[in-house]
Coordinates of C-alpha atoms in Angstrom, one line a residue:
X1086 CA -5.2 11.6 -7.7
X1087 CA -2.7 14.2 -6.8
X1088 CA -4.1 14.0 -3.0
X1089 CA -3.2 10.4 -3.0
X1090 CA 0.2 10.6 -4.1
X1091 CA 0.7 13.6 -1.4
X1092 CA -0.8 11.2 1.2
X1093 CA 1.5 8.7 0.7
X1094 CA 4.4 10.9 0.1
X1095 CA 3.6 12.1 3.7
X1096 CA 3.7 8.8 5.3
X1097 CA 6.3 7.8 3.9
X1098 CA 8.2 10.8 5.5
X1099 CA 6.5 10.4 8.9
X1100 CA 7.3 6.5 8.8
X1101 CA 11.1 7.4 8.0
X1102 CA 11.3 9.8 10.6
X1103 CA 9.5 7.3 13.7
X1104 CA 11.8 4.9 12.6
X1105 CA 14.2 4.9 15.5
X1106 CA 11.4 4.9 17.9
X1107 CA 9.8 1.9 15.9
X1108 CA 12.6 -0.1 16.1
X1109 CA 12.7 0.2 20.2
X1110 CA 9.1 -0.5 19.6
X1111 CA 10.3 -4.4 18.0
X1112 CA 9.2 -3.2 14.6
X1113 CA 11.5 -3.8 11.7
X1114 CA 13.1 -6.2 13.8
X1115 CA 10.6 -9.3 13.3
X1116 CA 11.5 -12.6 11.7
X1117 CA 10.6 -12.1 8.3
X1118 CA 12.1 -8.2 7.9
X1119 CA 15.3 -8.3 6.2
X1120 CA 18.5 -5.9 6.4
X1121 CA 21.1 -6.1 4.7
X1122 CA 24.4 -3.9 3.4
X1123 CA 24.8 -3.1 -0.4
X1124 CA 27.3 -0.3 -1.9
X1125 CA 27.7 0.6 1.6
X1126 CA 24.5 1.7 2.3
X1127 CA 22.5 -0.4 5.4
X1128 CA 19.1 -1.6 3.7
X1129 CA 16.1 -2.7 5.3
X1130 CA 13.0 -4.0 3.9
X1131 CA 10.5 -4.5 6.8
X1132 CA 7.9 -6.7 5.0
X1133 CA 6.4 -8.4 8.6
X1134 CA 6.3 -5.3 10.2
X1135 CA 4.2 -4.0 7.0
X1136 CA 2.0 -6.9 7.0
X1137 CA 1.4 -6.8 10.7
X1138 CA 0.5 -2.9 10.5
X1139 CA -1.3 -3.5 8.0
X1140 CA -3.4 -6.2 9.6
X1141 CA -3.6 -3.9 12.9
X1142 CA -4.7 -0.8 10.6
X1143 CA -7.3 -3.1 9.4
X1144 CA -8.9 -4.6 12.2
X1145 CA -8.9 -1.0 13.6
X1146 CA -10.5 0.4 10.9
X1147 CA -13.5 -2.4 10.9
X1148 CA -14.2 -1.7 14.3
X1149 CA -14.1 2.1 14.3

């Protein structure tokens, strides 16, 4: 269970730090992902850009 947790601790970290590069990629910027400003702090919730890598992950797992 503990690798798990370190697993997705390190995504988590990767996927924060290829942010920038993402978002010249057009992820987080899709119709559905939302951003917005609260206590100061810029937010953003990319929910398409999850479910479309998550769909991509997918179909490359199935064919691999």
């Amino acid at each position: 269970m503990i690798r798990l947790y370190l697993v997705v601790f390190l995504v988590l970290i990767l996927l924060s730090w290829a942010a920038p590069w993402l978002r010249r990629l057009g992820l987080g910027r899709l119709p559905g992902d939302l951003h917005f400003r609260l206590f100061g702090r810029q937010w953003d919730v990319p929910v398409t850009s999850t479910l479309l890598v998550g769909v991509v992950a997918g179909l490359v797992a199935k064919f691999v």
